[in-house]
Amino acid sequence: MRILITGIAGFIGSNLAVRLIKENLKTEAENRFEVVGIDNLSYGLRENIPEEVEFHQLDVREKNIYELFEGVDVVFHLAAKNCINDCQLDPVETADINVTGTVNVFEAAKRAKVRKVVYAESSALYEGTDVFPTPEAEIKPESVYSISKLSSMYFAKAYHTFYDLQFTALRYFCVYGPVQDYRRTIPPVMSAFIIKLLKNESPVIYGTGKKRRDFVYIDDVNDFHINCLNNRRTDNKTFNLGSGINYSVLEIFELASELLGKRIEPISKPDLPGEAEVTLADITEAKKLGWRPKTDIKTGLIKAMEYIKSEMAVRRV
Ligand SMILES: NC(=O)c1ccc[n+]([C@@H]2O[C@H](COP(=O)([O-])OP(=O)(O)OC[C@H]3O[C@@H](n4cnc5c(N)ncnc54)[C@H](O)[C@@H]3O)[C@@H](O)[C@H]2O)c1
């Protein structure tokens, strides 16, 4: 099976590539995955990509990605501008990458007769909801980022209806684990706490810290990605990928401090615009396929910490 991953140098894409290559070790030669990757390296790092991958440094908005889709069976489209705050600051670039770029990927897949595109939506589509846990039907996007992801949803449906392109839409909640970016100006909350605590600096808490997030560990998400390849019941459906449990930002701060044995007073800053108060996934649909998130928050957080510790040792960040 030939798999193409966009955004392969990023957190989820690189972890998926590593997982597919690990699966190859357990598989007969003729059934192994060939992995092709595209990334413009705007956020992701070249070194995150395993050497077995055929990598192309390209932008998903370019037409010269089309030829790479020839002979591909399944595409994972993960490239995106994806920090809610960055997207609020630049709606035009957000639409350009997340809408035009996504349509260009669907078009490339259509032209090459790819069987299916698995693509990233987001729990941000539920920003305005007060239904918890939130099922897939409860769409209430508000921020620039979530509106861009909503557009992907409609285009996926149009490509299915008019061009018979199969899709699976994945609404990731807060995915965490090794390789998650800790360098960007406002990193995802867990990485932000871990890097600051390890450096003996004060982590920043935006708003009251009472916002609650559903965190799901990357290996569990990858279990579902494998399901998307093998199980036709994932075709033309949308799935929440969360753990079904949420924690407040303050609880995560306390847990990270406890696990690292550090006591450092956090700095308070005003709330970031566009961020929902609560996320909590209703994962009934994914569970119907036999999928279960297996990693508890402590185990996952420890693994995320080990990654950042090893990065600090190698890079002296
Ligand atoms: N990580 C999460 O918790 C989470 C939650 C909800 C949704 N998502 C979605 O999942 C996908 C993957 O997220 P991630 O956490 O791995 O993000 P990431 O930022 O780590 O990876 C995204 C990758 O896309 C690349 N990229 C950006 N613009 C590009 C372009 N125009 N052309 C080619 N490559 C480009 C970046 O260089 C980066 O390597 C994204 O679509 C994101 O919106 C992630």
CSV table of C-alpha atoms and ligand atoms in Angstrom, one decimal:
chain,number,residue,atom,x,y,z
A,1,MET,CA,0.0,0.0,0.0
A,2,ARG,CA,1.4,3.4,-1.0
A,3,ILE,CA,0.6,6.1,1.6
A,4,LEU,CA,1.1,9.8,1.1
A,5,ILE,CA,1.2,12.0,4.2
A,6,THR,CA,1.0,15.8,4.0
A,7,GLY,CA,2.5,17.7,7.0
A,8,ILE,CA,4.8,14.7,7.5
A,9,ALA,CA,7.4,16.8,9.3
A,10,GLY,CA,5.0,17.8,12.0
A,11,PHE,CA,3.9,16.2,15.2
A,12,ILE,CA,1.1,13.9,14.1
A,13,GLY,CA,2.5,13.3,10.5
A,14,SER,CA,5.9,12.2,11.7
A,15,ASN,CA,4.5,10.0,14.4
A,16,LEU,CA,2.3,8.3,11.8
A,17,ALA,CA,5.2,7.8,9.4
A,18,VAL,CA,7.2,6.1,12.2
A,19,ARG,CA,4.3,3.9,13.1
A,20,LEU,CA,3.7,2.8,9.5
A,21,ILE,CA,7.4,1.9,9.2
A,22,LYS,CA,7.2,0.0,12.5
A,23,GLU,CA,4.2,-1.9,11.1
A,24,ASN,CA,6.4,-3.0,8.2
A,25,LEU,CA,8.7,-4.9,10.5
A,26,LYS,CA,5.8,-7.2,11.3
A,27,THR,CA,4.5,-7.6,7.7
A,28,GLU,CA,5.3,-9.8,4.7
A,29,ALA,CA,7.4,-7.9,2.1
A,30,GLU,CA,4.6,-7.7,-0.5
A,31,ASN,CA,2.2,-6.1,2.0
A,32,ARG,CA,4.5,-3.4,3.4
A,33,PHE,CA,3.7,0.3,3.3
A,34,GLU,CA,5.6,2.7,1.1
A,35,VAL,CA,5.4,6.1,2.6
A,36,VAL,CA,5.7,9.4,0.6
A,37,GLY,CA,5.7,12.6,2.5
A,38,ILE,CA,5.1,16.3,1.7
A,39,ASP,CA,5.8,19.2,3.9
A,40,ASN,CA,7.0,22.8,3.3
A,41,LEU,CA,8.9,22.7,6.6
A,42,SER,CA,7.1,26.0,7.8
A,43,TYR,CA,6.6,24.4,11.2
A,44,GLY,CA,7.8,20.8,11.0
A,45,LEU,CA,11.4,19.7,11.0
A,46,ARG,CA,13.2,17.6,8.4
A,47,GLU,CA,14.8,15.4,11.1
A,48,ASN,CA,11.4,14.3,12.4
A,49,ILE,CA,10.9,12.3,9.1
A,50,PRO,CA,12.2,8.7,9.2
A,51,GLU,CA,14.8,8.0,6.5
A,52,GLU,CA,12.6,5.3,4.9
A,53,VAL,CA,10.2,8.0,3.7
A,54,GLU,CA,10.3,9.4,0.2
A,55,PHE,CA,10.2,13.1,1.2
A,56,HIS,CA,9.4,16.1,-1.0
A,57,GLN,CA,9.7,19.6,0.4
A,58,LEU,CA,6.6,21.1,-1.2
A,59,ASP,CA,3.7,23.3,-0.4
A,60,VAL,CA,0.2,21.7,-0.5
A,61,ARG,CA,-1.0,24.8,-2.4
A,62,GLU,CA,1.3,24.0,-5.4
A,63,LYS,CA,0.1,22.2,-8.5
A,64,ASN,CA,3.4,20.3,-8.7
A,65,ILE,CA,2.2,18.0,-5.9
A,66,TYR,CA,-0.2,16.3,-8.3
A,67,GLU,CA,2.4,13.9,-9.9
A,68,LEU,CA,3.3,12.5,-6.4
A,69,PHE,CA,-0.2,11.2,-5.9
A,70,GLU,CA,0.1,8.8,-8.9
A,71,GLY,CA,-0.1,5.2,-7.6
A,72,VAL,CA,-1.0,6.3,-4.0
A,73,ASP,CA,-3.7,4.2,-2.3
A,74,VAL,CA,-4.5,6.4,0.8
A,75,VAL,CA,-3.6,10.0,1.6
A,76,PHE,CA,-3.4,11.4,5.1
A,77,HIS,CA,-3.8,15.1,4.8
A,78,LEU,CA,-2.4,16.7,8.0
A,79,ALA,CA,-0.6,19.9,6.7
A,80,ALA,CA,-2.3,23.0,8.1
A,81,LYS,CA,-1.9,26.3,9.8
A,82,ASN,CA,-3.1,25.1,13.1
A,83,CYS,CA,-2.5,27.3,16.1
A,84,ILE,CA,-5.8,29.0,16.9
A,85,ASN,CA,-4.1,32.2,17.9
A,86,ASP,CA,-1.9,32.4,14.7
A,87,CYS,CA,-4.9,31.8,12.6
A,88,GLN,CA,-6.8,34.6,14.3
A,89,LEU,CA,-3.8,36.9,13.5
A,90,ASP,CA,-3.8,35.9,9.8
A,91,PRO,CA,-7.2,34.8,8.4
A,92,VAL,CA,-6.0,35.2,4.8
A,93,GLU,CA,-3.1,32.8,5.1
A,94,THR,CA,-5.3,30.5,7.2
A,95,ALA,CA,-7.8,30.2,4.4
A,96,ASP,CA,-5.0,29.9,1.8
A,97,ILE,CA,-3.4,26.9,3.5
A,98,ASN,CA,-6.3,25.2,5.2
A,99,VAL,CA,-9.0,25.8,2.5
A,100,THR,CA,-7.2,26.2,-0.8
A,101,GLY,CA,-4.4,23.8,0.2
A,102,THR,CA,-6.9,21.2,1.3
A,103,VAL,CA,-8.9,21.5,-1.9
A,104,ASN,CA,-5.7,21.2,-3.9
A,105,VAL,CA,-5.0,17.9,-2.0
A,106,PHE,CA,-8.5,16.6,-2.8
A,107,GLU,CA,-8.0,17.6,-6.4
A,108,ALA,CA,-4.6,15.8,-6.6
A,109,ALA,CA,-6.2,12.7,-5.1
A,110,LYS,CA,-9.2,12.8,-7.5
A,111,ARG,CA,-6.9,13.2,-10.6
A,112,ALA,CA,-4.7,10.3,-9.5
A,113,LYS,CA,-7.8,8.1,-8.5
A,114,VAL,CA,-6.5,7.7,-4.9
A,115,ARG,CA,-8.9,5.4,-3.0
A,116,LYS,CA,-9.3,7.6,0.1
A,117,VAL,CA,-8.2,10.8,1.8
A,118,VAL,CA,-8.1,10.7,5.6
A,119,TYR,CA,-7.9,14.3,6.7
A,120,ALA,CA,-7.6,16.4,9.8
A,121,GLU,CA,-10.5,18.4,11.1
A,122,SER,CA,-10.5,19.5,14.7
A,123,SER,CA,-12.4,19.6,18.0
A,124,ALA,CA,-12.4,23.3,17.4
A,125,LEU,CA,-15.5,22.7,15.3
A,126,TYR,CA,-17.3,22.4,18.7
A,127,GLU,CA,-16.2,25.8,20.0
A,128,GLY,CA,-19.7,27.2,20.6
A,129,THR,CA,-21.3,24.1,21.9
A,130,ASP,CA,-22.6,23.4,25.4
A,131,VAL,CA,-23.2,19.7,24.8
A,132,PHE,CA,-20.6,17.6,26.7
A,133,PRO,CA,-19.4,15.0,25.9
A,134,THR,CA,-19.8,16.4,22.3
A,135,PRO,CA,-21.0,14.1,19.5
A,136,GLU,CA,-19.9,14.6,15.9
A,137,ALA,CA,-23.2,16.3,14.8
A,138,GLU,CA,-22.8,19.2,17.3
A,139,ILE,CA,-20.8,21.5,15.0
A,140,LYS,CA,-20.6,25.2,16.2
A,141,PRO,CA,-17.3,26.7,14.8
A,142,GLU,CA,-16.4,30.3,15.8
A,143,SER,CA,-12.7,31.0,15.3
A,144,VAL,CA,-10.9,31.6,11.9
A,145,TYR,CA,-9.1,28.2,12.4
A,146,SER,CA,-12.3,26.2,12.9
A,147,ILE,CA,-14.1,27.9,10.0
A,148,SER,CA,-11.2,26.8,7.8
A,149,LYS,CA,-11.6,23.2,9.0
A,150,LEU,CA,-15.4,23.4,8.4
A,151,SER,CA,-14.7,24.3,4.8
A,152,SER,CA,-12.6,21.2,4.5
A,153,MET,CA,-15.6,19.2,5.6
A,154,TYR,CA,-17.8,20.6,2.9
A,155,PHE,CA,-15.2,20.1,0.2
A,156,ALA,CA,-14.6,16.5,1.3
A,157,LYS,CA,-18.3,15.9,0.9
A,158,ALA,CA,-18.4,17.6,-2.5
A,159,TYR,CA,-15.5,15.5,-3.8
A,160,HIS,CA,-17.2,12.4,-2.5
A,161,THR,CA,-20.6,13.2,-4.0
A,162,PHE,CA,-19.4,14.5,-7.4
A,163,TYR,CA,-16.0,12.7,-8.0
A,164,ASP,CA,-16.4,9.5,-5.8
A,165,LEU,CA,-13.4,10.3,-3.7
A,166,GLN,CA,-13.7,8.4,-0.3
A,167,PHE,CA,-12.8,10.2,2.8
A,168,THR,CA,-12.4,9.8,6.6
A,169,ALA,CA,-12.6,13.0,8.6
A,170,LEU,CA,-10.8,13.0,12.0
A,171,ARG,CA,-11.7,15.4,14.7
A,172,TYR,CA,-8.6,15.3,16.8
A,173,PHE,CA,-9.0,16.7,20.3
A,174,CYS,CA,-5.8,17.7,22.1
A,175,VAL,CA,-3.3,15.2,20.8
A,176,TYR,CA,-0.1,15.0,22.8
A,177,GLY,CA,3.1,13.0,23.1
A,178,PRO,CA,6.7,12.9,21.8
A,179,VAL,CA,7.6,15.2,18.9
A,180,GLN,CA,4.9,17.7,19.8
A,181,ASP,CA,6.3,21.2,19.1
A,182,TYR,CA,7.6,23.0,22.2
A,183,ARG,CA,9.4,25.8,20.3
A,184,ARG,CA,6.6,27.9,18.8
A,185,THR,CA,5.7,31.2,20.5
A,186,ILE,CA,2.6,29.6,22.2
A,187,PRO,CA,3.2,25.9,22.2
A,188,PRO,CA,0.4,23.4,23.0
A,189,VAL,CA,-0.3,23.5,26.7
A,190,MET,CA,1.5,20.3,27.8
A,191,SER,CA,4.7,21.1,25.9
A,192,ALA,CA,4.6,24.7,27.1
A,193,PHE,CA,4.5,23.6,30.8
A,194,ILE,CA,7.1,20.9,30.4
A,195,ILE,CA,9.7,23.0,28.7
A,196,LYS,CA,9.3,25.9,31.1
A,197,LEU,CA,9.4,23.7,34.2
A,198,LEU,CA,12.5,21.8,32.9
A,199,LYS,CA,14.2,25.2,32.4
A,200,ASN,CA,13.2,26.3,35.8
A,201,GLU,CA,11.2,29.2,34.3
A,202,SER,CA,7.6,30.2,35.1
A,203,PRO,CA,5.0,28.6,32.8
A,204,VAL,CA,2.3,30.9,31.5
A,205,ILE,CA,-1.4,30.3,32.2
A,206,TYR,CA,-3.8,32.1,29.9
A,207,GLY,CA,-7.0,33.2,31.6
A,208,THR,CA,-8.1,31.5,34.8
A,209,GLY,CA,-6.6,28.0,34.0
A,210,LYS,CA,-10.0,26.5,34.4
A,211,LYS,CA,-10.5,25.7,30.7
A,212,ARG,CA,-10.9,22.0,30.4
A,213,ARG,CA,-9.3,19.9,27.6
A,214,ASP,CA,-9.7,16.4,26.4
A,215,PHE,CA,-6.2,15.0,25.8
A,216,VAL,CA,-5.5,12.0,23.7
A,217,TYR,CA,-2.2,10.3,23.3
A,218,ILE,CA,-0.5,10.1,19.9
A,219,ASP,CA,-0.1,6.2,19.9
A,220,ASP,CA,-3.8,5.9,20.5
A,221,VAL,CA,-4.5,8.2,17.6
A,222,ASN,CA,-2.2,6.1,15.4
A,223,ASP,CA,-4.2,3.0,16.3
A,224,PHE,CA,-7.2,4.7,14.7
A,225,HIS,CA,-5.1,5.8,11.7
A,226,ILE,CA,-4.3,2.1,11.1
A,227,ASN,CA,-8.0,1.4,11.4
A,228,CYS,CA,-8.7,4.0,8.6
A,229,LEU,CA,-6.4,2.0,6.2
A,230,ASN,CA,-7.9,-1.4,6.9
A,231,ASN,CA,-11.5,-1.0,7.9
A,232,ARG,CA,-14.0,0.1,5.2
A,233,ARG,CA,-16.4,1.1,7.9
A,234,THR,CA,-14.3,4.2,8.3
A,235,ASP,CA,-15.1,5.3,4.7
A,236,ASN,CA,-17.0,8.6,4.3
A,237,LYS,CA,-17.5,9.0,8.1
A,238,THR,CA,-16.3,11.5,10.7
A,239,PHE,CA,-14.8,10.5,14.0
A,240,ASN,CA,-14.0,12.3,17.2
A,241,LEU,CA,-10.6,11.2,18.4
A,242,GLY,CA,-10.3,12.2,22.1
A,243,SER,CA,-10.1,10.2,25.3
A,244,GLY,CA,-13.6,11.0,26.6
A,245,ILE,CA,-12.0,12.5,29.8
A,246,ASN,CA,-10.9,16.1,30.3
A,247,TYR,CA,-8.6,18.0,32.6
A,248,SER,CA,-8.3,21.7,33.5
A,249,VAL,CA,-5.2,23.6,32.4
A,250,LEU,CA,-4.4,24.0,36.2
A,251,GLU,CA,-4.8,20.3,36.8
A,252,ILE,CA,-2.3,19.6,33.9
A,253,PHE,CA,0.1,22.2,35.4
A,254,GLU,CA,-0.2,20.5,38.9
A,255,LEU,CA,0.4,17.0,37.4
A,256,ALA,CA,3.4,18.2,35.3
A,257,SER,CA,4.9,19.9,38.4
A,258,GLU,CA,4.4,16.8,40.5
A,259,LEU,CA,5.9,14.4,38.0
A,260,LEU,CA,8.9,16.7,37.5
A,261,GLY,CA,9.2,17.4,41.3
A,262,LYS,CA,9.1,21.2,40.6
A,263,ARG,CA,7.3,24.0,42.4
A,264,ILE,CA,7.4,27.1,40.3
A,265,GLU,CA,4.7,29.8,40.4
A,266,PRO,CA,3.0,30.3,37.0
A,267,ILE,CA,2.6,33.7,35.3
A,268,SER,CA,-1.0,34.7,34.5
A,269,LYS,CA,-1.8,36.3,31.1
A,270,PRO,CA,-5.1,37.3,29.6
A,271,ASP,CA,-7.1,34.7,27.8
A,272,LEU,CA,-6.3,33.9,24.2
A,273,PRO,CA,-9.0,34.7,21.7
A,274,GLY,CA,-11.0,31.9,20.0
A,275,GLU,CA,-10.3,29.2,22.6
A,276,ALA,CA,-13.3,27.2,23.8
A,277,GLU,CA,-14.0,26.8,27.6
A,278,VAL,CA,-14.4,23.1,27.5
A,279,THR,CA,-13.6,20.2,25.1
A,280,LEU,CA,-14.8,16.7,25.8
A,281,ALA,CA,-15.2,14.1,23.1
A,282,ASP,CA,-18.1,11.7,22.7
A,283,ILE,CA,-16.1,8.8,21.2
A,284,THR,CA,-19.0,6.4,20.7
A,285,GLU,CA,-18.5,6.3,16.9
A,286,ALA,CA,-14.8,5.4,17.1
A,287,LYS,CA,-15.5,2.9,19.8
A,288,LYS,CA,-18.1,1.1,17.6
A,289,LEU,CA,-15.1,0.1,15.5
A,290,GLY,CA,-13.4,-1.5,18.4
A,291,TRP,CA,-11.0,1.5,19.1
A,292,ARG,CA,-10.2,2.5,22.6
A,293,PRO,CA,-7.8,5.1,23.9
A,294,LYS,CA,-5.4,3.1,26.1
A,295,THR,CA,-2.9,5.6,27.5
A,296,ASP,CA,-3.7,7.3,30.8
A,297,ILE,CA,-2.7,10.9,31.3
A,298,LYS,CA,0.2,10.2,33.7
A,299,THR,CA,1.8,7.6,31.4
A,300,GLY,CA,1.4,9.9,28.3
A,301,LEU,CA,2.7,12.9,30.1
A,302,ILE,CA,5.8,11.1,31.3
A,303,LYS,CA,6.6,10.0,27.7
A,304,ALA,CA,6.1,13.6,26.5
A,305,MET,CA,8.5,14.8,29.2
A,306,GLU,CA,11.1,12.2,28.3
A,307,TYR,CA,11.0,13.5,24.7
A,308,ILE,CA,11.5,17.1,25.7
A,309,LYS,CA,14.3,16.1,28.2
A,310,SER,CA,16.1,14.3,25.5
A,311,GLU,CA,15.7,17.2,23.1
A,312,MET,CA,17.1,19.6,25.7
A,313,ALA,CA,20.1,17.3,26.2
A,314,VAL,CA,20.8,17.1,22.4
A,315,ARG,CA,20.0,20.7,21.5
A,316,ARG,CA,20.8,22.5,24.7
A,317,VAL,CA,17.5,24.4,24.3
B,1,LIG,N1,-2.2,18.3,17.4
B,1,LIG,C1,-3.4,18.4,17.8
B,1,LIG,O1,-3.8,18.3,19.0
B,1,LIG,C2,-4.5,18.7,16.7
B,1,LIG,C3,-5.8,18.9,17.2
B,1,LIG,C4,-6.8,19.2,16.2
B,1,LIG,C5,-6.5,19.2,14.9
B,1,LIG,N2,-5.2,19.0,14.5
B,1,LIG,C6,-4.9,19.0,13.0
B,1,LIG,O2,-4.1,17.9,12.7
B,1,LIG,C7,-3.1,18.2,11.7
B,1,LIG,C8,-1.7,17.9,12.2
B,1,LIG,O3,-1.4,18.6,13.4
B,1,LIG,P1,0.0,18.6,14.1
B,1,LIG,O4,-0.2,18.8,15.5
B,1,LIG,O5,0.8,17.5,13.6
B,1,LIG,O6,0.6,20.0,13.5
B,1,LIG,P2,2.1,20.4,13.1
B,1,LIG,O7,2.1,21.9,13.0
B,1,LIG,O8,3.0,19.8,14.1
B,1,LIG,O9,2.3,19.8,11.7
B,1,LIG,C9,1.7,20.4,10.6
B,1,LIG,C10,2.8,20.3,9.4
B,1,LIG,O10,2.2,20.9,8.3
B,1,LIG,C11,3.3,21.6,7.6
B,1,LIG,N3,2.7,22.6,6.8
B,1,LIG,C12,2.0,23.8,7.2
B,1,LIG,N4,1.6,24.4,6.1
B,1,LIG,C13,2.0,23.7,5.0
B,1,LIG,C14,1.8,23.9,3.6
B,1,LIG,N5,1.2,25.0,3.1
B,1,LIG,N6,2.3,23.0,2.8
B,1,LIG,C15,2.9,21.9,3.2
B,1,LIG,N7,3.1,21.6,4.6
B,1,LIG,C16,2.7,22.6,5.4
B,1,LIG,C17,4.1,22.2,8.7
B,1,LIG,O11,5.5,22.5,8.3
B,1,LIG,C18,4.1,21.0,9.8
B,1,LIG,O12,5.1,20.2,9.6
B,1,LIG,C19,-3.4,19.6,11.4
B,1,LIG,O13,-4.3,19.7,10.3
B,1,LIG,C20,-4.1,20.2,12.6
B,1,LIG,O14,-4.9,21.3,12.3
B,1,LIG,C21,-4.2,18.7,15.4
